[in-house]
PDB file of C-alpha atoms in Angstrom:
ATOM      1  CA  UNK A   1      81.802 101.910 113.264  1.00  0.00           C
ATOM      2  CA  UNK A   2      83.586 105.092 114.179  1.00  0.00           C
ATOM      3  CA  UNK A   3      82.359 108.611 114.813  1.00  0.00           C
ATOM      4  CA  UNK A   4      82.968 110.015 111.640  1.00  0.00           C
ATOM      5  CA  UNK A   5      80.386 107.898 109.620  1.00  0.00           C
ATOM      6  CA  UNK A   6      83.216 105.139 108.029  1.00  0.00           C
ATOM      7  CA  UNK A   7      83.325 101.803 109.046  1.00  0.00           C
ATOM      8  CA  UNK A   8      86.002 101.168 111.645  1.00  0.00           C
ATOM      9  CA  UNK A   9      87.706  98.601 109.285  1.00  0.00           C
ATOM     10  CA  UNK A  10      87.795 101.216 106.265  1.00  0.00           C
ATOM     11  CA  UNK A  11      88.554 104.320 108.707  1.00  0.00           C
ATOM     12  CA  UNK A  12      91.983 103.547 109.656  1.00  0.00           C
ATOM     13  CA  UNK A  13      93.105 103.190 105.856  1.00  0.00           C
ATOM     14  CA  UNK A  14      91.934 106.456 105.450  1.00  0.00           C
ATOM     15  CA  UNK A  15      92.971 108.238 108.199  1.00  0.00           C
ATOM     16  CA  UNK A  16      96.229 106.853 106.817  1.00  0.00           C
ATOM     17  CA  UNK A  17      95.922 107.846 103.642  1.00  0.00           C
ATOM     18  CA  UNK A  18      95.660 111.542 105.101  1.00  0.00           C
ATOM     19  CA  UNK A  19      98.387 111.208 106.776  1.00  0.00           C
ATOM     20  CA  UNK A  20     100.539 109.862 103.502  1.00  0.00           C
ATOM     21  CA  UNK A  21      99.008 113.005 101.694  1.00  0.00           C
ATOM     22  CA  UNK A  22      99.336 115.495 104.144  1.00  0.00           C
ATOM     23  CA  UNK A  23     102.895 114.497 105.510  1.00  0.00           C
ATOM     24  CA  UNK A  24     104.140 111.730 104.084  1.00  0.00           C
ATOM     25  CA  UNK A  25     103.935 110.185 107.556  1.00  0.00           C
ATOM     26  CA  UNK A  26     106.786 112.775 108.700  1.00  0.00           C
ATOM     27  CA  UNK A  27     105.827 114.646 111.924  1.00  0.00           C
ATOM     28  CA  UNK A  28     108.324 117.852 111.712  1.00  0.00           C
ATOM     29  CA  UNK A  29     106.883 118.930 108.115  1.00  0.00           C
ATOM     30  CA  UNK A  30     105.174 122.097 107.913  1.00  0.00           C
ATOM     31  CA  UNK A  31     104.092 122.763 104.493  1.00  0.00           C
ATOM     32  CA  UNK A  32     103.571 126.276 102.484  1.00  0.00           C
ATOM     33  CA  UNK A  33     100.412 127.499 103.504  1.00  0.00           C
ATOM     34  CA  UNK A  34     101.176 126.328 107.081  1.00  0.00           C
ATOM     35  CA  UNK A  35     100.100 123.108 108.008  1.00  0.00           C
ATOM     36  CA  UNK A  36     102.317 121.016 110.498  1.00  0.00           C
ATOM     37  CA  UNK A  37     102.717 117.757 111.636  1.00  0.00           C
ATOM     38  CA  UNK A  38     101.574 114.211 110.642  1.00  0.00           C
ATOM     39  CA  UNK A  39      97.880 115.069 109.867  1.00  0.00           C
ATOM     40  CA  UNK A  40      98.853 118.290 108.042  1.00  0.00           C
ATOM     41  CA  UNK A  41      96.438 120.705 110.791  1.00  0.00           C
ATOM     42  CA  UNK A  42      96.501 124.250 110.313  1.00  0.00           C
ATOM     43  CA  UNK A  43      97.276 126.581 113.170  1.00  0.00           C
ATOM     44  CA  UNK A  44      93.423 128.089 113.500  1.00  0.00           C
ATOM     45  CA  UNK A  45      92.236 124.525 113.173  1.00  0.00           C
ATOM     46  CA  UNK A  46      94.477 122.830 116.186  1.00  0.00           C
ATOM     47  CA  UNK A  47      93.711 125.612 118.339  1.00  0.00           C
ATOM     48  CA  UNK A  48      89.402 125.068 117.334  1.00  0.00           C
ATOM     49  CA  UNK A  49      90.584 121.673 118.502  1.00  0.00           C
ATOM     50  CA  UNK A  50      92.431 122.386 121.832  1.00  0.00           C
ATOM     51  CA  UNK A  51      95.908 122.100 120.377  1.00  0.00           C
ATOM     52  CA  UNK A  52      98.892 124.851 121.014  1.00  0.00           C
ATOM     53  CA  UNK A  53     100.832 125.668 117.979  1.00  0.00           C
ATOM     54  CA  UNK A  54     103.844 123.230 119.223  1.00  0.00           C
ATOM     55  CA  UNK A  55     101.722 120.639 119.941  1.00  0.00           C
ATOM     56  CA  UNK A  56     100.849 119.910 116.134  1.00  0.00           C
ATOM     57  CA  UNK A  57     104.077 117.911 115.863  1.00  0.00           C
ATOM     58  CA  UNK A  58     103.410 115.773 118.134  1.00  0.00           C
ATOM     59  CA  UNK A  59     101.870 112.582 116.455  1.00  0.00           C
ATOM     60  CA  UNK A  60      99.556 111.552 118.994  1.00  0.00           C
ATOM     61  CA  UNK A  61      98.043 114.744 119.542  1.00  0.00           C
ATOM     62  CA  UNK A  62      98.200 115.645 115.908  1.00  0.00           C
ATOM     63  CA  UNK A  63      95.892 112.137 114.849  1.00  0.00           C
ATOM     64  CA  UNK A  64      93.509 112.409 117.877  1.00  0.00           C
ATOM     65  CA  UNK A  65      92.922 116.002 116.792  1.00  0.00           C
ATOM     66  CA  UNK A  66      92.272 114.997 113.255  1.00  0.00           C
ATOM     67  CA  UNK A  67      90.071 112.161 114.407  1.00  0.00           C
ATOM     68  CA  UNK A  68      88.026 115.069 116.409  1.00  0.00           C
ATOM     69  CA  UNK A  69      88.022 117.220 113.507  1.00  0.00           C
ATOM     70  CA  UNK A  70      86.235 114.401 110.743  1.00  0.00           C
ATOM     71  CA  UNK A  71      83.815 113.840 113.586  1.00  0.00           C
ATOM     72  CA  UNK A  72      82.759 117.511 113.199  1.00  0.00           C
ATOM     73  CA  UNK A  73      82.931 117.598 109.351  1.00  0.00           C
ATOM     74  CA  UNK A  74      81.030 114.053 109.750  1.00  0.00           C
ATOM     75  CA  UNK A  75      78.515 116.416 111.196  1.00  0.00           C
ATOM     76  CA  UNK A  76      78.648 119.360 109.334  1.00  0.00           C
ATOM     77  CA  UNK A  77      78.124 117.023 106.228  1.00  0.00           C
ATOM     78  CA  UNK A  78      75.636 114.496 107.691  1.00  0.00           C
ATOM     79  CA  UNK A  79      72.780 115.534 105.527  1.00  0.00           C
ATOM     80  CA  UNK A  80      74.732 113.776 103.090  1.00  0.00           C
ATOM     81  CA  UNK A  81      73.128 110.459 103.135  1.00  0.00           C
ATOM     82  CA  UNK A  82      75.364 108.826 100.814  1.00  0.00           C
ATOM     83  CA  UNK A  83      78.710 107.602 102.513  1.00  0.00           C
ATOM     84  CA  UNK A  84      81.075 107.907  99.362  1.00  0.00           C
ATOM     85  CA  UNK A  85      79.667 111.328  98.925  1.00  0.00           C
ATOM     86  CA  UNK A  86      79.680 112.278 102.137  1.00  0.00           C
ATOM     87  CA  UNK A  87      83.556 111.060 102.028  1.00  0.00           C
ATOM     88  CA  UNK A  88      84.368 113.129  99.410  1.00  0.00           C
ATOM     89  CA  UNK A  89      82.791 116.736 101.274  1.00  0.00           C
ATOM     90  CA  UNK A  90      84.743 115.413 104.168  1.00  0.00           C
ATOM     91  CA  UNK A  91      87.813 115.388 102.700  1.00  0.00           C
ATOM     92  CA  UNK A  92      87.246 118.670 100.448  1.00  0.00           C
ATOM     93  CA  UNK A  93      86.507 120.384 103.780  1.00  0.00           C
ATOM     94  CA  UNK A  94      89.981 118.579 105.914  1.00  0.00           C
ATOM     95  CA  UNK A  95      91.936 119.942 102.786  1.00  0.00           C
ATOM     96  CA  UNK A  96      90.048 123.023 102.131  1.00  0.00           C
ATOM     97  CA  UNK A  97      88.056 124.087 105.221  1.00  0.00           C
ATOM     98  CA  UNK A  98      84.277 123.665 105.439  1.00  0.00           C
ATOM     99  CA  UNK A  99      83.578 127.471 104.553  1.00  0.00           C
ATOM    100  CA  UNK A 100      84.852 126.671 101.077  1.00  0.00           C
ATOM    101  CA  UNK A 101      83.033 123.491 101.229  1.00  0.00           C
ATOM    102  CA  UNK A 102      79.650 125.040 102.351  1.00  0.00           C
ATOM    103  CA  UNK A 103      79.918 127.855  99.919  1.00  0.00           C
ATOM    104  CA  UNK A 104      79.983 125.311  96.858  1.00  0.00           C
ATOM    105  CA  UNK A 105      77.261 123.621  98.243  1.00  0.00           C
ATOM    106  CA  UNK A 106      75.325 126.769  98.331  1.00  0.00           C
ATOM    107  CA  UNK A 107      75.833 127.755  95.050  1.00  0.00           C
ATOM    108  CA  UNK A 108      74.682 124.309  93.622  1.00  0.00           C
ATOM    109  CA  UNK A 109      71.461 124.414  95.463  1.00  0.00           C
ATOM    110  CA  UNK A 110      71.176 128.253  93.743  1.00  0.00           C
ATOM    111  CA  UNK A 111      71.991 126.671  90.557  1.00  0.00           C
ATOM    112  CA  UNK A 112      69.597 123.531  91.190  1.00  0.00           C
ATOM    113  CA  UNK A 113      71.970 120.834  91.401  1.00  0.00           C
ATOM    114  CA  UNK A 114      72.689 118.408  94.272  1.00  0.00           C
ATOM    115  CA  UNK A 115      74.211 120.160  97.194  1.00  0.00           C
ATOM    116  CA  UNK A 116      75.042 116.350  98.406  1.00  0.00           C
ATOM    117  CA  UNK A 117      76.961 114.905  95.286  1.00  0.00           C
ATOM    118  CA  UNK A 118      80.537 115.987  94.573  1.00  0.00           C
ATOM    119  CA  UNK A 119      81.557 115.030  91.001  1.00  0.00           C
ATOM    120  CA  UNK A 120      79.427 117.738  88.785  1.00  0.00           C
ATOM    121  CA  UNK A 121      77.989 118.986  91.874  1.00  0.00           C
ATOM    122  CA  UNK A 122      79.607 120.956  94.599  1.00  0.00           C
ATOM    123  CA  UNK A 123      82.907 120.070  93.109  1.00  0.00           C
ATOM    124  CA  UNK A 124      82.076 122.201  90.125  1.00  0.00           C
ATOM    125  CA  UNK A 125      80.855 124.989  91.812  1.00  0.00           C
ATOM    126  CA  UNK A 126      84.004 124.767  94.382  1.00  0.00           C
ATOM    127  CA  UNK A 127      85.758 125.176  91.035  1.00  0.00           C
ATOM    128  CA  UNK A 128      84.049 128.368  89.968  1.00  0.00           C
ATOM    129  CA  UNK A 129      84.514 129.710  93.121  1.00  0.00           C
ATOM    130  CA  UNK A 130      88.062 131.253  91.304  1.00  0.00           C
ATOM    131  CA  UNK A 131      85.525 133.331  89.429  1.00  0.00           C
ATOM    132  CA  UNK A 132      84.067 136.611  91.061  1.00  0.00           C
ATOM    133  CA  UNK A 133      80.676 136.396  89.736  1.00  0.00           C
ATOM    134  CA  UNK A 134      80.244 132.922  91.877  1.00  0.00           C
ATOM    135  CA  UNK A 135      82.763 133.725  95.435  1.00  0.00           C
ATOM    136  CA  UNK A 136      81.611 137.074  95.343  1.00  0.00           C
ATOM    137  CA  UNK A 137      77.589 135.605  95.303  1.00  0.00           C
ATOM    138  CA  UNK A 138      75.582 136.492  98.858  1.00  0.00           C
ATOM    139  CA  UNK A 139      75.214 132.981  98.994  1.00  0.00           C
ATOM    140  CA  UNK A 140      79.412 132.298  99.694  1.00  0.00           C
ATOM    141  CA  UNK A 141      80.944 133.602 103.002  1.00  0.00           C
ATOM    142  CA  UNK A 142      83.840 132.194 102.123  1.00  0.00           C
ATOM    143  CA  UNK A 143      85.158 134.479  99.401  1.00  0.00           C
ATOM    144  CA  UNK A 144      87.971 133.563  96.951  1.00  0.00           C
ATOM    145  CA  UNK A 145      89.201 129.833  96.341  1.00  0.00           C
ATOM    146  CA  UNK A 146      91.579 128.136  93.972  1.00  0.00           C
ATOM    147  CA  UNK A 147      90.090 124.702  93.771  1.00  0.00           C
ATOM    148  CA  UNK A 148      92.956 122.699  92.094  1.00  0.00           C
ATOM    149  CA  UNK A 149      94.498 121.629  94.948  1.00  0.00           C
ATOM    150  CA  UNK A 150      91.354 120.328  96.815  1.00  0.00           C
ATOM    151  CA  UNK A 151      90.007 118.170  93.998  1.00  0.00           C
ATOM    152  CA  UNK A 152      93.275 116.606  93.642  1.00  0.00           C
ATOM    153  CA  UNK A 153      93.510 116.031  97.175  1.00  0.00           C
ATOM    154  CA  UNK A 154      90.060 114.178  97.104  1.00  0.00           C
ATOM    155  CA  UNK A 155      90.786 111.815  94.525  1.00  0.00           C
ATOM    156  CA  UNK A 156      94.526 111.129  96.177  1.00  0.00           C
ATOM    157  CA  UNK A 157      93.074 110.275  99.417  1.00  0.00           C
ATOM    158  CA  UNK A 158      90.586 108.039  97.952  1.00  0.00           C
ATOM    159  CA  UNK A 159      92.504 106.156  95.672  1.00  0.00           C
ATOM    160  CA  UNK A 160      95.417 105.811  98.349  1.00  0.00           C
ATOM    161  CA  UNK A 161      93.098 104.344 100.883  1.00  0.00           C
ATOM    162  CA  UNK A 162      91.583 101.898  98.085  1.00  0.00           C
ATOM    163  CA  UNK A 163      95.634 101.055  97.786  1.00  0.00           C
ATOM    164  CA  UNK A 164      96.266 100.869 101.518  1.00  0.00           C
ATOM    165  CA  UNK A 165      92.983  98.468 102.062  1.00  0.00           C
ATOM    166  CA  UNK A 166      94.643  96.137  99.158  1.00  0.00           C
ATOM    167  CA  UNK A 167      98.037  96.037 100.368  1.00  0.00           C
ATOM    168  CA  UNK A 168      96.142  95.068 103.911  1.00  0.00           C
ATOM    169  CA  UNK A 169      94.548  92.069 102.680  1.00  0.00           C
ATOM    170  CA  UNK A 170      97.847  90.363 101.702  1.00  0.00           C
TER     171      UNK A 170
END
């Protein structure tokens, strides 16, 4: 079993599958909003993890760092008790940082649904956080977020690890 809650023989297809999303397995990418390298990390987020600015393209560096970094959204996330679930927050929070992440989950406890659930849950209020009655709520920190990309980021990575786990059992 690794750190980051998975099971070791699921967590490699999805580490993958972040990769695929995030890169397309190329390690010189750096996309619009900034992210570089193989595991997509943004600037703020490889130095949090003890990376220079250079050393996102590096592939090696670049995985270990995104290894460290679902160890601490494992964390962040652990109340969570429901793996798939807790997958799901996880990978909101790679793609959209945890602020976002946190802020949704505040406003569904607010709005009494289940801070720990994505679909109808957090993932809904992640989506009205585009609105300023809901990012601009004492309970967000976070401020404005378009959600569009996240969600389809979550449901990518999922379904491309469910692929990559198939193709490995041939």
């Amino acid at each position: 079993k690794s750190g980051t809650g998975f099971p070791t023989t699921i967590y490699w297809h999805m580490l993958a599958a972040i990769s695929y999303h995030e890169s397309r397995f190329q390690n010189n990418l750096t996309s619009w909003a900034g992210a570089a390298g193989i595991m997509g990390l943004m600037p703020r987020t490889a130095r949090s993890l003890g990376l220079a600015n250079e050393d996102r393209m590096n592939p090696d560096l670049s995985i270990g760092a995104a290894i460290e970094l679902l160890d601490r959204l494992n964390k962040i996330f652990a109340k969570a008790d429901n793996a798939t679930e807790r997958q799901k927050l996880i990978l909101a929070a790679y793609n959209a940082g945890n602020g976002h992440v946190n802020d949704a989950q505040n406003l569904a406890r607010k709005y009494g649904a289940n801070p720990y659930i994505w679909e109808g849950n957090v993932k809904k209020y992640l989506e009205l956080k585009s609105y300023p009655e809901f990012y601009n709520d004492p309970v967000c920190k976070s401020g404005y977020f378009r959600s569009g990309e996240t969600i389809k980021y979550v449901d990518a990575v999922l379904n491309t690890t469910e692929r990559f786990k198939r193709i490995s059992k041939k």
